[in-house]
Structure formats: structure tokens, C-alpha cells
Short mmCIF file of C-alpha atoms in Angstrom, two decimals:
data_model
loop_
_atom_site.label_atom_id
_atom_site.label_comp_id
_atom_site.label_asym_id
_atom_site.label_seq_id
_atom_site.Cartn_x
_atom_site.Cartn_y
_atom_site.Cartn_z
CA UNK A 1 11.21 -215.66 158.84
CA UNK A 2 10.77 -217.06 161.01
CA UNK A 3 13.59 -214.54 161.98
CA UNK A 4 15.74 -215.17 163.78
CA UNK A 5 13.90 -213.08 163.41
CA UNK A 6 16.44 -210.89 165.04
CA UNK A 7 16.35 -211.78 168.57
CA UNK A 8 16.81 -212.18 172.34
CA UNK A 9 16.55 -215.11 171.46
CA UNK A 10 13.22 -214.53 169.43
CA UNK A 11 11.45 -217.83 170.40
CA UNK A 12 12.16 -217.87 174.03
CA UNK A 13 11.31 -214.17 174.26
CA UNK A 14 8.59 -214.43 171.87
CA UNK A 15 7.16 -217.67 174.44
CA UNK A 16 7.28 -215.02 177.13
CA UNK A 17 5.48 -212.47 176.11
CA UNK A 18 2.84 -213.87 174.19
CA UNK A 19 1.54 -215.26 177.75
CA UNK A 20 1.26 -211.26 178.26
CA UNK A 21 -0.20 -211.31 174.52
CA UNK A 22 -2.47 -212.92 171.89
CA UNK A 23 -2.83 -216.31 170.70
CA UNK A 24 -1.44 -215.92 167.37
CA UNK A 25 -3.33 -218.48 165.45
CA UNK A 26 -6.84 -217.23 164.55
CA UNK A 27 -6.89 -214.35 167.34
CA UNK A 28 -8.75 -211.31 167.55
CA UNK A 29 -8.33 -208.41 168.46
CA UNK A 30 -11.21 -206.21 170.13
CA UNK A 31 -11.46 -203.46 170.93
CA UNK A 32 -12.12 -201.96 174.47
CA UNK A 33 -15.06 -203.62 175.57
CA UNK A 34 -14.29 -206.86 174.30
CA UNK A 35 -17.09 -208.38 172.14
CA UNK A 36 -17.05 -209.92 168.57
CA UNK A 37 -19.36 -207.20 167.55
CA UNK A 38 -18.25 -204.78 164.95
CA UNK A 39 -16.20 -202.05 166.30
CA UNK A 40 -18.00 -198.33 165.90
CA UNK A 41 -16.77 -196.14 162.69
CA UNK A 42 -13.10 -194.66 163.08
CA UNK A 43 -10.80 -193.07 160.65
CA UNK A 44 -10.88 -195.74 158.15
CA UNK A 45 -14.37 -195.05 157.86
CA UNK A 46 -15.64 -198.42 158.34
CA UNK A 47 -19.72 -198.28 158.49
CA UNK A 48 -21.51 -198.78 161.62
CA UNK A 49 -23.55 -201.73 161.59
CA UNK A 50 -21.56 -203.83 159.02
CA UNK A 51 -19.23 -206.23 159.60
CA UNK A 52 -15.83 -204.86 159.99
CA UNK A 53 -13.12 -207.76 160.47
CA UNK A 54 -9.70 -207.15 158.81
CA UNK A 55 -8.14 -210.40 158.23
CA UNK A 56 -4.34 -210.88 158.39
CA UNK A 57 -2.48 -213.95 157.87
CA UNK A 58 1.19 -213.39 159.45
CA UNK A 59 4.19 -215.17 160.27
CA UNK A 60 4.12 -217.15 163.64
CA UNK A 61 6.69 -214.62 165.15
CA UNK A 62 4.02 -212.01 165.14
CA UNK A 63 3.54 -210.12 168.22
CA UNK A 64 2.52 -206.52 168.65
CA UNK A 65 1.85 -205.18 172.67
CA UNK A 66 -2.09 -205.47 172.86
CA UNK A 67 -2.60 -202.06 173.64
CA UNK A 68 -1.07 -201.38 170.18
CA UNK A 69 -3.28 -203.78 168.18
CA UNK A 70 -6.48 -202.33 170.24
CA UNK A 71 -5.65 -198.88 169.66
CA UNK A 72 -5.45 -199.72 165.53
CA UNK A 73 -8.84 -201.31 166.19
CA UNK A 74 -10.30 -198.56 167.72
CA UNK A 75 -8.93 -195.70 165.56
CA UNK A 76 -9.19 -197.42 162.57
CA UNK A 77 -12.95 -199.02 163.57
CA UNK A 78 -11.62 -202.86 162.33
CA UNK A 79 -12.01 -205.59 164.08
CA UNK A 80 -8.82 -207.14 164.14
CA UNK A 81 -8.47 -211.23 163.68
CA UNK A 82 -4.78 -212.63 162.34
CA UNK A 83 -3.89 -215.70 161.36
CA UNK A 84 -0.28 -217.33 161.75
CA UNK A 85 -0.12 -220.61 160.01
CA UNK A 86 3.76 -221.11 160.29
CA UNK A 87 7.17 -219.44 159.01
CA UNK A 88 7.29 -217.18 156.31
CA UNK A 89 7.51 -219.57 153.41
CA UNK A 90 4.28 -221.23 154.80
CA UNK A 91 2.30 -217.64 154.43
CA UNK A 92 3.73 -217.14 151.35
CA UNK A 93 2.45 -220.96 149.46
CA UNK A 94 -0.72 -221.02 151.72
CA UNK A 95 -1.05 -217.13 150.09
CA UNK A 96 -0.76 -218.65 146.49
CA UNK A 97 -2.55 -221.01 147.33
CA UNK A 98 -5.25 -219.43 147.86
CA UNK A 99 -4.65 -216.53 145.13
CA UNK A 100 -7.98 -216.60 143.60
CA UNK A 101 -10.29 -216.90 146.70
CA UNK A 102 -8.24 -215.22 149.45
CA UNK A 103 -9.35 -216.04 152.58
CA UNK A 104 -7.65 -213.08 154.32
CA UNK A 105 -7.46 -209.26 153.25
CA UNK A 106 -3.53 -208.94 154.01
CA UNK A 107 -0.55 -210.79 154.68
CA UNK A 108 2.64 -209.65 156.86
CA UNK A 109 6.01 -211.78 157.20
CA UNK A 110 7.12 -211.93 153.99
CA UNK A 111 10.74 -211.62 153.61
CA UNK A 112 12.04 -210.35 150.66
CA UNK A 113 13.23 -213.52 148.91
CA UNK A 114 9.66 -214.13 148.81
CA UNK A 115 7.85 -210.73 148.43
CA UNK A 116 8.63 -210.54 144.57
CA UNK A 117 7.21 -214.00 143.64
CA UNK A 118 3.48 -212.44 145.34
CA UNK A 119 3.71 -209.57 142.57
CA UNK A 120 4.82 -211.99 139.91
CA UNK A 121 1.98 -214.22 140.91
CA UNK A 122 -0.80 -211.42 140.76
CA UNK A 123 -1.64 -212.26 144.51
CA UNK A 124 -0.97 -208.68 146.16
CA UNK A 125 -2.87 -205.18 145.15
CA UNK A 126 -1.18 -201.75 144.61
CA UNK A 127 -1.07 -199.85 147.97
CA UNK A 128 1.61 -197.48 148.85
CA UNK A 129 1.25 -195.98 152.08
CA UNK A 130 1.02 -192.26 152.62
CA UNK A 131 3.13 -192.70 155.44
CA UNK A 132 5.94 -194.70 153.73
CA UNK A 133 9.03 -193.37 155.23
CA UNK A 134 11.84 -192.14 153.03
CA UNK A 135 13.97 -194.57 154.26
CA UNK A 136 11.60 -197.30 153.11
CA UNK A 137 10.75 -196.05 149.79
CA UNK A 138 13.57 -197.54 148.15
CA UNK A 139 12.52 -201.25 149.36
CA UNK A 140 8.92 -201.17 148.01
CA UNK A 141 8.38 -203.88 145.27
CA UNK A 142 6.58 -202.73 142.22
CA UNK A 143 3.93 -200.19 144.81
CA UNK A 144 2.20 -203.76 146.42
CA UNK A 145 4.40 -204.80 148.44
CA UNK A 146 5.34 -202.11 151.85
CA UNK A 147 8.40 -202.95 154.12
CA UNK A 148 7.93 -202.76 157.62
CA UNK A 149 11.00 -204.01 159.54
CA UNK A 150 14.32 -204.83 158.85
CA UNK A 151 17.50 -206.81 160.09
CA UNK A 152 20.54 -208.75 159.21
CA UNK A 153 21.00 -212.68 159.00
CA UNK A 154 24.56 -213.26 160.21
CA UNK A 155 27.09 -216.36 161.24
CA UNK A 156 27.15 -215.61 165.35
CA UNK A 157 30.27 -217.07 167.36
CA UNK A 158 30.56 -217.58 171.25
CA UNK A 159 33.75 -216.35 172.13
CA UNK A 160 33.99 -217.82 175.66
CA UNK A 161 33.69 -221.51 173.63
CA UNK A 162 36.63 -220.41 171.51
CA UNK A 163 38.38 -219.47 174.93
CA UNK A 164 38.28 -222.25 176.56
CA UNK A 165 39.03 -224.34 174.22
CA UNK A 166 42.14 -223.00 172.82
CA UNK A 167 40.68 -221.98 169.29
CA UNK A 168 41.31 -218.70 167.82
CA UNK A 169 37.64 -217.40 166.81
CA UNK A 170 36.66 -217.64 162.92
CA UNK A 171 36.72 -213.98 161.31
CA UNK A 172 35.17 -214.26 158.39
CA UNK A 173 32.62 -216.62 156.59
CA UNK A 174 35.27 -217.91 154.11
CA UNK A 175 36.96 -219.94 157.32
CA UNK A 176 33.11 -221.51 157.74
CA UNK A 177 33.91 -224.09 155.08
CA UNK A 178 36.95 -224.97 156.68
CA UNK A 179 38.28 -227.22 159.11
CA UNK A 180 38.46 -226.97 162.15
CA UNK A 181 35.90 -224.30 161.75
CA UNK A 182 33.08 -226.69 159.83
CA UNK A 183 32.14 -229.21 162.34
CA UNK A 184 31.64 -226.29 165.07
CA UNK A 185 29.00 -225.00 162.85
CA UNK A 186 25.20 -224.99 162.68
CA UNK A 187 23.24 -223.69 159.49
CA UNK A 188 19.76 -224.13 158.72
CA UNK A 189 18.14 -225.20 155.68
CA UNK A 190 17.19 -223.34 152.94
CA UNK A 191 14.05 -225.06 152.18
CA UNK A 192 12.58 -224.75 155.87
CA UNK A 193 13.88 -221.43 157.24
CA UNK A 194 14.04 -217.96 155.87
CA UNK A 195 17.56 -217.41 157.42
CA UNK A 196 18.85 -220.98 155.68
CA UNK A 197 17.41 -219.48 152.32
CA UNK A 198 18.94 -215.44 153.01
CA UNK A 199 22.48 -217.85 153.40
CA UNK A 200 21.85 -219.79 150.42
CA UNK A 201 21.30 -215.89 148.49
CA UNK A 202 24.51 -214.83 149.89
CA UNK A 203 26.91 -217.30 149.48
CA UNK A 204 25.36 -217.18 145.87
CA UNK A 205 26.11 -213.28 145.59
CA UNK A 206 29.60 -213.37 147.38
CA UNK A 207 31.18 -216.71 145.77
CA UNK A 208 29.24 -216.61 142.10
CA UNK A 209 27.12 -219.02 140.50
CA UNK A 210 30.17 -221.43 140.22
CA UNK A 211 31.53 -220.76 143.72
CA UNK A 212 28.45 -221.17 146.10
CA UNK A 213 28.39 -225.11 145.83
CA UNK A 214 31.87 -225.21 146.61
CA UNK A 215 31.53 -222.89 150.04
CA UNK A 216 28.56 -225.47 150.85
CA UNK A 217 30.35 -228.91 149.52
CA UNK A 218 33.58 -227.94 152.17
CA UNK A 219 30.82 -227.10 155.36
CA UNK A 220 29.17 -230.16 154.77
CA UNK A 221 31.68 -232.72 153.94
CA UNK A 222 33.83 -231.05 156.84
CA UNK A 223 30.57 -231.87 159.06
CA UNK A 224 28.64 -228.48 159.86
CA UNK A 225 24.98 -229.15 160.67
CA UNK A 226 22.19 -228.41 158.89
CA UNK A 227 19.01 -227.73 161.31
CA UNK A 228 15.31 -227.55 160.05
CA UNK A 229 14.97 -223.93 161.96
CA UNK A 230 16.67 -221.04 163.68
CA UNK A 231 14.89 -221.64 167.12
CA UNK A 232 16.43 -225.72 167.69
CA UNK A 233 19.94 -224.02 165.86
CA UNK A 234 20.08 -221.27 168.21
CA UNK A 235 18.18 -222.21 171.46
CA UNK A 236 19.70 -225.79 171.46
CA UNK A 237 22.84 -226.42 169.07
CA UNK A 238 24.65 -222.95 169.97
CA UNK A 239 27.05 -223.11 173.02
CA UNK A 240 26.09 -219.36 173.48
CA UNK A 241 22.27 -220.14 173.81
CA UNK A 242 20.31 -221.17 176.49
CA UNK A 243 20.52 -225.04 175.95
CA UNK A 244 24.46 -224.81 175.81
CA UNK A 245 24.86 -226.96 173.02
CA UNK A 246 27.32 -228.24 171.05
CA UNK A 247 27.91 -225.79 168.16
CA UNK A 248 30.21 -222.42 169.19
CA UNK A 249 29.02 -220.92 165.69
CA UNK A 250 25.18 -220.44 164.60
CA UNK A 251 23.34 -218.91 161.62
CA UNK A 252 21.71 -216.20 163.55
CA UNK A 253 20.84 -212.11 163.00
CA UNK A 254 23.05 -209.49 163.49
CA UNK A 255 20.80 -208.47 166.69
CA UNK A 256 21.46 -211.80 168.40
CA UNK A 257 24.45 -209.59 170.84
CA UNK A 258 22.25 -206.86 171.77
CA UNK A 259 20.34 -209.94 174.07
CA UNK A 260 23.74 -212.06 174.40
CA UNK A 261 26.26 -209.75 174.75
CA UNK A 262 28.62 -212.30 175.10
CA UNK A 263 28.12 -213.40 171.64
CA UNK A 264 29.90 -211.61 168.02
CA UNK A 265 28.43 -211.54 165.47
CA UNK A 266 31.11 -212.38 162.09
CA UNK A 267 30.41 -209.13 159.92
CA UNK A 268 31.28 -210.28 156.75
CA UNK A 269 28.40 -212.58 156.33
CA UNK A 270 25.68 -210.66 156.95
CA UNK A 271 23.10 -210.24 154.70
CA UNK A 272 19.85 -207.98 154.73
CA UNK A 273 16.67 -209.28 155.83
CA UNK A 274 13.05 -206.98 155.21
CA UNK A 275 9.65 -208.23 156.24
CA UNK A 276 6.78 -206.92 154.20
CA UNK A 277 3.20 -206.29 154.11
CA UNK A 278 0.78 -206.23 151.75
CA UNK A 279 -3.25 -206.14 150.63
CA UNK A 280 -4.27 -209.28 148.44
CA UNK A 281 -5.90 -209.02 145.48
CA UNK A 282 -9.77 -210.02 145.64
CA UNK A 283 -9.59 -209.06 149.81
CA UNK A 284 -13.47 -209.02 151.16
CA UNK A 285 -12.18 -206.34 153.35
CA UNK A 286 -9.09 -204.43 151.32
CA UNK A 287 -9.67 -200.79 153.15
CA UNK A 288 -9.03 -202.25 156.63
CA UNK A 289 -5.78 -204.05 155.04
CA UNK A 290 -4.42 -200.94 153.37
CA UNK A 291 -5.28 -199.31 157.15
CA UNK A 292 -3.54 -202.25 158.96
CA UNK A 293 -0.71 -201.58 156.21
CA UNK A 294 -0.11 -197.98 157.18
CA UNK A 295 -0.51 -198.78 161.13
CA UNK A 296 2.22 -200.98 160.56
CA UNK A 297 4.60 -197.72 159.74
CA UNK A 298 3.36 -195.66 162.56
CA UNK A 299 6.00 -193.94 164.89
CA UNK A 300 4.62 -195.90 167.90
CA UNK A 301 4.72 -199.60 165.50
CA UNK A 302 7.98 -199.00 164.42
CA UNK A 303 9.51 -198.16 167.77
CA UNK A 304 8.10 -201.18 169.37
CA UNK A 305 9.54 -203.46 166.62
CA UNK A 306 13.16 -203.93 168.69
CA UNK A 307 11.56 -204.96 171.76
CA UNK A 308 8.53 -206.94 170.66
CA UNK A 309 9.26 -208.09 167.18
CA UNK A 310 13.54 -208.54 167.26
CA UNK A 311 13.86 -206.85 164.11
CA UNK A 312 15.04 -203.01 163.37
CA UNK A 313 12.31 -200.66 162.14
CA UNK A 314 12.25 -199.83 158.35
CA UNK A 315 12.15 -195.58 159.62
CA UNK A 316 15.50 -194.84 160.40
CA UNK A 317 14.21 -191.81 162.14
CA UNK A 318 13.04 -194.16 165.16
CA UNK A 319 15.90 -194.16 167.64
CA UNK A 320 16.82 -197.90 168.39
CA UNK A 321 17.01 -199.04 171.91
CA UNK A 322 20.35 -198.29 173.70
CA UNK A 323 21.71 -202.27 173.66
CA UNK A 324 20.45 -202.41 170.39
CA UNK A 325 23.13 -199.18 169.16
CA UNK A 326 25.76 -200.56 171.69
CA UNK A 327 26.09 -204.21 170.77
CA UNK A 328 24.34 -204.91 167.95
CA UNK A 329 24.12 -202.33 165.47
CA UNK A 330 23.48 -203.20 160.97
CA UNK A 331 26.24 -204.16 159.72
CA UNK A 332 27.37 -201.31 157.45
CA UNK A 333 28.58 -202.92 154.57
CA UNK A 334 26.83 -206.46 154.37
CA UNK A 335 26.53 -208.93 151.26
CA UNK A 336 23.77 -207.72 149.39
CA UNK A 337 21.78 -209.64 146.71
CA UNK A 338 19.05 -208.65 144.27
CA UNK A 339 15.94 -210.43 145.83
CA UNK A 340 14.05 -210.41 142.58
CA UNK A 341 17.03 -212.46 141.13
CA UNK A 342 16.86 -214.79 143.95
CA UNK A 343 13.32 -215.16 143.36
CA UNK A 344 13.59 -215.93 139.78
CA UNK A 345 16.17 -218.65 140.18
CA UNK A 346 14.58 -219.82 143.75
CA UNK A 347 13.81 -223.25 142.48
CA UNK A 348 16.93 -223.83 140.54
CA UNK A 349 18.58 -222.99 143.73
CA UNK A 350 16.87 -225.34 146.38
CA UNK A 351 17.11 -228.32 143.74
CA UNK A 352 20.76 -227.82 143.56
CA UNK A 353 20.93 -227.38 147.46
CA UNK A 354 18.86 -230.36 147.42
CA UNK A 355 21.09 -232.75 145.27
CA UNK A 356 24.19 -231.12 146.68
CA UNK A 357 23.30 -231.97 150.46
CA UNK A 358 21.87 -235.33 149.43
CA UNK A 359 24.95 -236.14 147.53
CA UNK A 360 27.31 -235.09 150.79
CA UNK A 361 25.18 -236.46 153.36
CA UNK A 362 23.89 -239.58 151.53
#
């Protein structure tokens, strides 16, 4: 995830306000007071005197308000310090790893694609929050692994390009592969972005095992790009971004319109997207992860999510913000793999990809 997210756009917004915010990579958190010093005993019962860091690595689109992350450090009585060594694929090999000396207590970021191979791998503890919300509890993995935000990854069109050039606008994914539709289109890759890899799932669960290489074959061959991430795909290839490029279509999320109004997002290829949480196995410290867990699905959390984070909040009690319900609401009916089965047959997949987009693109 580096998600496209789900986002303003994510990276520009996410530039913004983490001048506001924390340095992501090795930050902490203090609380009120502002020394290094362990914080005093709260509800997580962390004893005075002792050290009490919590240590989470995340993704790099991590960012909370700072009055949230103080107030977990002073109710909870951890000292918070997080970690953000890249996307979400990074977290996930740099958690493996280090599986049997963690050098964190918890990990958040991980999409879902990924979230099964940490339970496979014996690198994540049993934790199910208290507060799970019902609408969660279905998207656990195997009681280690907690959801704490959602969102769609979804082909987004600029209708004004389409306009002015004299081009009806694609409808559905199936014209993607297509001319003229092809060459106006910008992907990313499924072995450097978590959207590129929710697009290879898809186009695996909508046009079969036999049928995905031939959806990819026609976009390549017909000249669609292939970027390395969502923020240089959306932010500089997409007409409807801010560098005006050259590309009216983008691999995006289905929130893209509720910051670019202007934009539509093609329903038909959206796919879900969770983020997840989790305490490692072997964690100096795994109390203050399971608390950083459950702050995670707090009320106040989960309603800053839209506005800080780009993504929609896993309790579907929390009312969205009103752009988000006017322009960019989930799609209700989007393609919807089995992540565990993507997991299993993740590196079957990205060799094919591999040899398939060598093979096209020489």
C-alpha cells in the first residue's frame, strides 16, 4: 500500500500534512511534556519506572493527527516510536525477515494479499481485539491478524480528457486491453506496488487462470504503461492529476473523486483493499502492541482515517465525510478474490507477470 492508498491524492496530501505531523521514519511519539523518558502508568498498565516503548514498523503512508498518537501514549502509558521503511511489501519481507528476532512489537500496512503469508510464516501472535467491530470480524485472518481500514483499488478516467478529445470514455475494464483505450492507460506493477498486485488478483479472479494473461498481453502490446508506483502514475502520468500528464486513465482507489471530483472512477474494476495490524511473535514489548492494536479501532481512529489516512474505516458505524458519501462512495458490487489464494499462488503469479511483461516489452 502504498495506497493509493485511497486519496486526495495521498502523496501530495500526505507531503502536506506530515509538515503539521511526524517524521515517519524512526519517530516518536511523547507524550505531553516531551521527553524520551518513559511515560507514567495508564490503562495498559505499563510499570512506572521501566521502559515502556511500543515499537511499530508501518507503511510509509502512515499518518495519524499528533494529538491522536499522544493521547494513545498517554492513556495507554507507551511511549510511542514507529518505523516506516517503505510500501507495504517492504514491511511485510523486512517483517520476515526478521521473524525470529523482531526488532519491533507490531506491524501496520499490511494489505491483505500479504496479511495471510505473516500467519503462514509464524511471524504474527493471536490478538483479537475486544473492540473489533462487527463489521470487521469477518476480515480477521486466523485471530492475528486485525483490519483497520479499508478501500477499493479502481481504473480512474478524466472525463474532461475524453471531452476534448473526441473519445467516448471507457466503461468497463474489459475496453482497458483494447485499442484505442490501451495506450491512454497507466498501471503499476505488481511487484512494486500494492495496487499493481490487488490488479494482478483481479484480473486473475474476473478473467480465470487462463484469461488474466490475455487481459495483460492486449494492454501491453497495445502500449499501456506500467509505472513502479501509484504516486509517479497518479501525480504525474494521469491527465486528471496535478502534473497533467499524459495518461486520461490511471490505476487508482475508488476514493480518488471524493478529492478530484472531476475524475470517475470505472466500477467494474474495483477490487477491495484492507490494511491490517498485528503483534509479532517474540515482541519485547507485545502488551503495548496489542494496546496500539485496539487504539487503532477506536471511534476517534477510525473517523480520522478519511481525512488523514485516504482509506474508509473498517466500522461501518463511523459516518464517512460528506465528499466522501457524495462522490466517492465503495463500490457495491466489486471483483472480489480470496486473498489467501492469492497468497498461496503469489509467486507463481509475479513470475508469470514477470516473463509475460518481459516477453511484450523485450
Amino acid at each position: 500500500m502504498s495506497h493509493p492508498r485511497i486519496r486526495r491524492s495521498r502523496r501530495a496530501a500526505f507531503v502536506a500534512l506530515s509538515a503539521a505531523a511526524l517524521a515517519l521514519t524512526g519517530c516518536s511519539v511523547t507524550a505531553p511534556g516531551g521527553t524520551d523518558s518513559p511515560s507514567a502508568p495508564g490503562a495498559s498498565g505499563a510499570p512506572a519506572g521501566e521502559a515502556s516503548t511500543v515499537r511499530i514498523m508501518t507503511h510509509d503512508s502512515f499518518t495519524l493527527p499528533p494529538e491522536l498518537l499522544e493521547r494513545f501514549e498517554r492513556e495507554s502509558g507507551y511511549r510511542l516510536v514507529t518505523t516506516a521503511p517503505g510500501d507495504s511489501g517492504t514491511v511485510v519481507n523486512q517483517i520476515l525477515l526478521a521473524k525470529d528476532a523482531p526488532t519491533v512489537d507490531g506491524v501496520y500496512g499490511v494489505e491483505d494479499h500479504s496479511a495471510h503469508r505473516l500467519v503462514r510464516e509464524g511471524a504474527v501472535a493471536e490478538h483479537t481485539p475486544e473492540n473489533l467491530p462487527a463489521s470487521a470480524a469477518e476480515l480477521m485472518v486466523d485471530g492475528r491478524m486485525t483490519p483497520v481500514d479499508q478501500g477499493q483499488v479502481c481504473f480512474t478516467t478524466d472525463p474532461a480528457w475524453f471531452q476534448a478529445h473526441g473519445v467516448p470514455a471507457p466503461t468497463s475494464i474489459d475496453q482497458l486491453d483494447e485499442p484505442p483505450y490501451a495506450e491512454l492507460t497507466v498501471v503499476t506493477s505488481p511487484l512494486t506496488s500494492s495496487p499493481g498486485m490487488s490488479l494482478l488478483a483481479a484480473t486473475t479472479q474476473k478473467y480465470g487462470q487462463d484469461g488474466w494473461q490475455g487481459w495483460w498481453r492486449g494492454l501491453l502490446e497495445n502500449g499501456g504503461k506500467v509505472g513502479a508506483g501509484w504516486s509517479d502514475a497518479y501525480e504525474v502520468d494521469f491527465s486528471g492529476g496535478q502534473g497533467r500528464g499524459a495518461f486520461p486513465i490511471v490505476l487508482s482507489y475508488v476514493s480518488s473523486p471524493a478529492f478530484a471530483p472531476q475524475t470517475t472512477v470505472i466500477e467494474d474494476s474495483c477490487t477491495p483493499q484492507v490494511e491490517y495490524a498485528g503483534v509479532l511473535e517474540g515482541a519485547q514489548n507485545p502488551e503495548g502492541a496489542r494496546a496500539f492494536v485496539d487504539f487503532l479501532l477506536t471511534e476517534e481512529v477510525q473517523a480520522a482515517l478519511p481525512e488523514a489516512m485516504y482509506m474508509y474505516p473498517v466500522d461501518e458505524t463511523i459516518p464517512l465525510p460528506q465528499e466522501w458519501a457524495e462522490h466517492a462512495p465503495l463500490v457495491a458490487d466489486p471483483i472480489t478474490p480470496d486473498p489467501a489464494r492469492v497468497d498461496e499462488q503469489r509467486e507463481n503469479l509475479l513470475k508469470e507477470w514477470t516473463a509475460l511483461s518481459e516477453e511484450v516489452q523485450g
